[in-house]
């Protein structure tokens, strides 16, 4: 039995296998509509979500399976003080696979110690978001044809943005990747990502504040929102929330073959006018997330 807790839990070869399965699903969805018909997924979301929860649930439904779960732990016995281990043991005795999102860093890993079925980290606090990373890597592979030889700019809240942490870890395993880390000083990427991933592996990166100074050098621009829910002080959030707003004027400085990704939700950091630019792939990215999660469910359940 395998869980997915960290983006590094799958080797590059396993990821390629997963992405090939997602390709097959996209080509012929009909062939997959019964592969999980006797399986049940539980989505346990202790934090709000639109894409991750719905895409997991729709992924299971499109594979012929069924779904239970909560989007508000207040409607469950968590409100009576039930612990994560007891909740996971209980739900795990009813279902075949669990996806869990939790505001506490490390909660899904802790949950996995008690889970009798495969368990997926659907986002833990400001730490990791491995299935978003699968989505991001698959989107890069689809739009660029490869996940190597790329300069990727990550822009916005690099401190609290868990999707950024997971993506940097995952992309650091591919050939000839260069990171341009664009953020205000207060929202720079955590030190452990720099020391334990980038410096340790000798991966080139620069930290810079102005997007305009580097946008013309990028193959991929990964925009992120400032994570209001992780700030201790509202005044700091208000001061930093509009640090970056990508609009058509700024895009005039970018390459013609730039791909613009965003894990979403968006707040102000990408103007709506950018949505019509062919370089904006964030809504394709949303859809790829569903196919990647279909492939992931199949792999973890051993039906592929
Ligand atoms: N990208 C992402 O995790 O979106 P949700 O918070 O809506 O699930």
CSV table of N, CA and C in Angstrom, one decimal, residues 107-197:
chain,number,residue,atom,x,y,z
A,107,UNK,N,0.0,17.1,9.1
A,107,UNK,CA,-1.2,16.3,9.5
A,107,UNK,C,-1.4,15.2,8.6
A,108,UNK,N,-1.3,15.3,7.3
A,108,UNK,CA,-1.6,14.1,6.4
A,108,UNK,C,-0.5,13.0,6.6
A,109,UNK,N,0.7,13.4,6.9
A,109,UNK,CA,1.7,12.4,7.1
A,109,UNK,C,1.4,11.6,8.4
A,110,UNK,N,1.0,12.4,9.4
A,110,UNK,CA,0.6,11.8,10.7
A,110,UNK,C,-0.6,10.8,10.5
A,111,UNK,N,-1.5,11.3,9.7
A,111,UNK,CA,-2.7,10.5,9.4
A,111,UNK,C,-2.3,9.2,8.7
A,112,UNK,N,-1.3,9.3,7.8
A,112,UNK,CA,-1.0,8.1,7.0
A,112,UNK,C,-0.5,7.0,7.9
A,113,UNK,N,0.1,7.3,9.1
A,113,UNK,CA,0.6,6.3,10.0
A,113,UNK,C,-0.6,5.4,10.5
A,114,UNK,N,-1.8,5.9,10.5
A,114,UNK,CA,-2.9,5.2,11.0
A,114,UNK,C,-3.9,4.7,9.9
A,115,UNK,N,-3.6,5.0,8.7
A,115,UNK,CA,-4.6,4.7,7.6
A,115,UNK,C,-4.4,3.3,7.1
A,116,UNK,N,-5.6,2.6,7.1
A,116,UNK,CA,-5.5,1.2,6.6
A,116,UNK,C,-5.6,1.2,5.0
A,117,UNK,N,-5.8,2.4,4.4
A,117,UNK,CA,-6.0,2.5,3.0
A,117,UNK,C,-5.1,3.6,2.5
A,118,UNK,N,-4.8,3.6,1.1
A,118,UNK,CA,-3.9,4.7,0.6
A,118,UNK,C,-4.5,6.1,1.0
A,119,UNK,N,-3.6,7.0,1.4
A,119,UNK,CA,-4.0,8.3,1.8
A,119,UNK,C,-3.2,9.3,1.0
A,120,UNK,N,-3.9,10.4,0.6
A,120,UNK,CA,-3.3,11.4,-0.3
A,120,UNK,C,-3.3,12.7,0.5
A,121,UNK,N,-2.2,13.4,0.5
A,121,UNK,CA,-2.1,14.8,1.1
A,121,UNK,C,-2.7,15.8,0.0
A,122,UNK,N,-3.8,16.3,0.4
A,122,UNK,CA,-4.5,17.3,-0.5
A,122,UNK,C,-4.2,18.7,-0.1
A,123,UNK,N,-3.1,18.9,0.6
A,123,UNK,CA,-2.6,20.2,1.0
A,123,UNK,C,-2.5,20.3,2.6
A,124,UNK,N,-1.3,20.6,3.1
A,124,UNK,CA,-1.2,20.7,4.6
A,124,UNK,C,-0.6,22.1,4.9
A,125,UNK,N,-1.4,23.0,5.4
A,125,UNK,CA,-1.0,24.3,5.8
A,125,UNK,C,-0.2,25.0,4.8
A,126,UNK,N,0.9,25.6,5.2
A,126,UNK,CA,1.8,26.3,4.3
A,126,UNK,C,2.9,25.4,3.8
A,127,UNK,N,2.8,24.1,3.9
A,127,UNK,CA,3.9,23.2,3.7
A,127,UNK,C,3.9,22.6,2.3
A,128,UNK,N,3.1,21.6,2.0
A,128,UNK,CA,3.1,20.9,0.7
A,128,UNK,C,1.7,20.8,0.1
A,129,UNK,N,1.7,20.6,-1.3
A,129,UNK,CA,0.5,20.3,-2.0
A,129,UNK,C,0.8,19.4,-3.2
A,130,UNK,N,1.1,18.1,-2.9
A,130,UNK,CA,1.7,17.3,-3.9
A,130,UNK,C,0.8,17.0,-5.1
A,131,UNK,N,-0.5,17.0,-5.0
A,131,UNK,CA,-1.3,16.7,-6.2
A,131,UNK,C,-1.5,18.0,-7.0
A,132,UNK,N,-1.3,19.2,-6.4
A,132,UNK,CA,-1.2,20.3,-7.3
A,132,UNK,C,0.1,20.3,-8.1
A,133,UNK,N,1.1,19.8,-7.4
A,133,UNK,CA,2.4,19.6,-8.2
A,133,UNK,C,2.3,18.7,-9.3
A,134,UNK,N,1.6,17.6,-9.1
A,134,UNK,CA,1.4,16.6,-10.3
A,134,UNK,C,0.7,17.4,-11.4
A,135,UNK,N,-0.3,18.2,-11.0
A,135,UNK,CA,-1.1,19.0,-12.0
A,135,UNK,C,-0.1,20.0,-12.7
A,136,UNK,N,0.7,20.6,-11.9
A,136,UNK,CA,1.6,21.6,-12.5
A,136,UNK,C,2.6,21.0,-13.5
A,137,UNK,N,3.2,19.9,-13.0
A,137,UNK,CA,4.2,19.2,-13.9
A,137,UNK,C,3.5,18.7,-15.2
A,138,UNK,N,2.3,18.2,-15.0
A,138,UNK,CA,1.6,17.6,-16.2
A,138,UNK,C,1.3,18.8,-17.2
A,139,UNK,N,0.9,19.9,-16.6
A,139,UNK,CA,0.6,21.1,-17.5
A,139,UNK,C,1.9,21.6,-18.2
A,140,UNK,N,3.0,21.6,-17.5
A,140,UNK,CA,4.3,22.0,-18.1
A,140,UNK,C,4.6,21.0,-19.2
A,141,UNK,N,4.5,19.7,-18.9
A,141,UNK,CA,4.8,18.7,-19.9
A,141,UNK,C,3.9,18.9,-21.1
A,142,UNK,N,2.6,19.2,-20.9
A,142,UNK,CA,1.7,19.3,-22.1
A,142,UNK,C,2.0,20.6,-22.9
A,143,UNK,N,2.3,21.7,-22.2
A,143,UNK,CA,2.5,22.9,-22.9
A,143,UNK,C,3.9,23.1,-23.5
A,144,UNK,N,4.9,22.6,-22.8
A,144,UNK,CA,6.3,22.7,-23.3
A,144,UNK,C,6.8,21.5,-23.9
A,145,UNK,N,6.1,20.4,-23.7
A,145,UNK,CA,6.6,19.1,-24.3
A,145,UNK,C,7.7,18.4,-23.5
A,146,UNK,N,8.1,19.0,-22.4
A,146,UNK,CA,9.2,18.5,-21.6
A,146,UNK,C,9.1,19.2,-20.2
A,147,UNK,N,9.8,18.6,-19.2
A,147,UNK,CA,9.9,19.3,-17.9
A,147,UNK,C,11.4,19.6,-17.6
A,148,UNK,N,12.2,19.7,-18.6
A,148,UNK,CA,13.6,20.0,-18.4
A,148,UNK,C,13.9,21.2,-19.3
A,149,UNK,N,15.2,21.7,-19.1
A,149,UNK,CA,15.7,22.8,-19.9
A,149,UNK,C,14.7,24.1,-19.9
A,150,UNK,N,14.3,24.4,-18.6
A,150,UNK,CA,13.4,25.5,-18.5
A,150,UNK,C,13.8,26.5,-17.5
A,151,UNK,N,13.5,27.8,-17.7
A,151,UNK,CA,13.6,28.8,-16.7
A,151,UNK,C,12.2,29.2,-16.2
A,152,UNK,N,12.0,28.9,-14.9
A,152,UNK,CA,10.7,29.1,-14.3
A,152,UNK,C,10.7,30.2,-13.3
A,153,UNK,N,9.8,31.2,-13.5
A,153,UNK,CA,9.7,32.3,-12.5
A,153,UNK,C,8.5,32.0,-11.6
A,154,UNK,N,8.7,32.0,-10.3
A,154,UNK,CA,7.7,31.8,-9.3
A,154,UNK,C,7.4,33.1,-8.7
A,155,UNK,N,6.2,33.6,-8.7
A,155,UNK,CA,6.0,35.0,-8.4
A,155,UNK,C,4.8,35.2,-7.3
A,156,UNK,N,5.1,35.9,-6.3
A,156,UNK,CA,4.0,36.2,-5.3
A,156,UNK,C,4.4,35.8,-3.9
A,157,UNK,N,3.6,35.1,-3.3
A,157,UNK,CA,3.8,34.6,-1.9
A,157,UNK,C,4.5,33.3,-1.9
A,158,UNK,N,5.8,33.4,-1.9
A,158,UNK,CA,6.7,32.2,-1.9
A,158,UNK,C,6.9,31.7,-0.5
A,159,UNK,N,6.6,32.4,0.5
A,159,UNK,CA,6.8,32.0,1.9
A,159,UNK,C,5.7,31.0,2.3
A,160,UNK,N,4.4,31.4,2.1
A,160,UNK,CA,3.3,30.6,2.6
A,160,UNK,C,2.7,29.7,1.5
A,161,UNK,N,3.1,30.0,0.2
A,161,UNK,CA,2.5,29.2,-0.9
A,161,UNK,C,3.0,27.8,-1.0
A,162,UNK,N,2.2,26.9,-0.5
A,162,UNK,CA,2.6,25.5,-0.4
A,162,UNK,C,2.8,24.9,-1.8
A,163,UNK,N,2.1,25.4,-2.8
A,163,UNK,CA,2.2,24.8,-4.1
A,163,UNK,C,3.6,25.1,-4.7
A,164,UNK,N,4.2,26.3,-4.3
A,164,UNK,CA,5.5,26.7,-4.7
A,164,UNK,C,6.6,25.8,-4.1
A,165,UNK,N,6.4,25.5,-2.8
A,165,UNK,CA,7.4,24.6,-2.1
A,165,UNK,C,7.4,23.2,-2.8
A,166,UNK,N,6.3,22.7,-3.0
A,166,UNK,CA,6.2,21.4,-3.6
A,166,UNK,C,6.7,21.4,-5.0
A,167,UNK,N,6.4,22.4,-5.8
A,167,UNK,CA,6.9,22.5,-7.2
A,167,UNK,C,8.4,22.6,-7.3
A,168,UNK,N,9.0,23.5,-6.5
A,168,UNK,CA,10.4,23.6,-6.5
A,168,UNK,C,11.1,22.3,-6.2
A,169,UNK,N,10.6,21.6,-5.1
A,169,UNK,CA,11.2,20.3,-4.8
A,169,UNK,C,11.1,19.3,-6.0
A,170,UNK,N,9.9,19.3,-6.6
A,170,UNK,CA,9.7,18.3,-7.6
A,170,UNK,C,10.5,18.6,-8.9
A,171,UNK,N,10.5,19.9,-9.2
A,171,UNK,CA,11.3,20.3,-10.5
A,171,UNK,C,12.8,20.2,-10.3
A,172,UNK,N,13.2,20.3,-9.1
A,172,UNK,CA,14.7,20.2,-8.8
A,172,UNK,C,15.3,18.9,-9.3
A,173,UNK,N,14.4,17.9,-9.6
A,173,UNK,CA,15.0,16.6,-10.0
A,173,UNK,C,15.2,16.5,-11.6
A,174,UNK,N,14.7,17.6,-12.3
A,174,UNK,CA,14.8,17.5,-13.7
A,174,UNK,C,16.0,18.3,-14.2
A,175,UNK,N,16.4,18.0,-15.4
A,175,UNK,CA,17.7,18.5,-16.0
A,175,UNK,C,17.5,20.0,-16.3
A,176,UNK,N,18.6,20.7,-16.0
A,176,UNK,CA,18.8,22.1,-16.5
A,176,UNK,C,17.6,23.0,-16.2
A,177,UNK,N,17.2,23.1,-15.0
A,177,UNK,CA,16.1,23.9,-14.5
A,177,UNK,C,16.7,25.1,-13.8
A,178,UNK,N,16.2,26.3,-14.1
A,178,UNK,CA,16.7,27.5,-13.4
A,178,UNK,C,15.4,28.2,-12.8
A,179,UNK,N,15.6,28.6,-11.5
A,179,UNK,CA,14.4,29.2,-10.8
A,179,UNK,C,14.7,30.7,-10.6
A,180,UNK,N,13.7,31.5,-11.0
A,180,UNK,CA,13.7,33.0,-10.7
A,180,UNK,C,12.6,33.2,-9.6
A,181,UNK,N,13.0,33.5,-8.4
A,181,UNK,CA,12.1,33.6,-7.3
A,181,UNK,C,11.7,35.1,-7.1
A,182,UNK,N,10.5,35.4,-7.5
A,182,UNK,CA,10.1,36.9,-7.5
A,182,UNK,C,9.1,37.1,-6.4
A,183,UNK,N,9.5,37.9,-5.4
A,183,UNK,CA,8.6,38.1,-4.2
A,183,UNK,C,9.1,39.4,-3.5
A,184,UNK,N,8.2,39.9,-2.6
A,184,UNK,CA,8.7,41.0,-1.7
A,184,UNK,C,9.6,40.3,-0.7
A,185,UNK,N,10.5,41.0,0.0
A,185,UNK,CA,11.4,40.4,0.9
A,185,UNK,C,10.7,39.6,2.0
A,186,UNK,N,9.5,40.1,2.5
A,186,UNK,CA,8.8,39.5,3.6
A,186,UNK,C,8.2,38.1,3.1
A,187,UNK,N,8.1,37.9,1.8
A,187,UNK,CA,7.4,36.7,1.3
A,187,UNK,C,8.4,35.8,0.5
A,188,UNK,N,9.7,35.9,0.9
A,188,UNK,CA,10.6,35.0,0.2
A,188,UNK,C,10.4,33.6,0.5
A,189,UNK,N,10.9,32.7,-0.3
A,189,UNK,CA,10.8,31.3,-0.2
A,189,UNK,C,11.5,30.8,1.1
A,190,UNK,N,10.9,29.9,1.9
A,190,UNK,CA,11.6,29.5,3.2
A,190,UNK,C,13.0,29.0,3.0
A,191,UNK,N,13.8,29.3,4.0
A,191,UNK,CA,15.2,29.0,4.0
A,191,UNK,C,15.5,27.5,3.8
A,192,UNK,N,14.6,26.7,4.3
A,192,UNK,CA,14.9,25.2,4.2
A,192,UNK,C,14.8,24.8,2.7
A,193,UNK,N,14.0,25.5,1.9
A,193,UNK,CA,13.9,25.1,0.5
A,193,UNK,C,15.2,25.5,-0.2
A,194,UNK,N,15.7,26.7,0.2
A,194,UNK,CA,17.0,27.1,-0.4
A,194,UNK,C,18.1,26.2,0.0
A,195,UNK,N,18.2,25.9,1.3
A,195,UNK,CA,19.4,25.1,1.7
A,195,UNK,C,19.3,23.7,1.4
A,196,UNK,N,18.1,23.1,1.7
A,196,UNK,CA,18.0,21.6,1.6
A,196,UNK,C,17.7,21.2,0.1
A,197,UNK,N,17.2,22.1,-0.7
A,197,UNK,CA,16.9,21.7,-2.1
A,197,UNK,C,17.8,22.4,-3.1
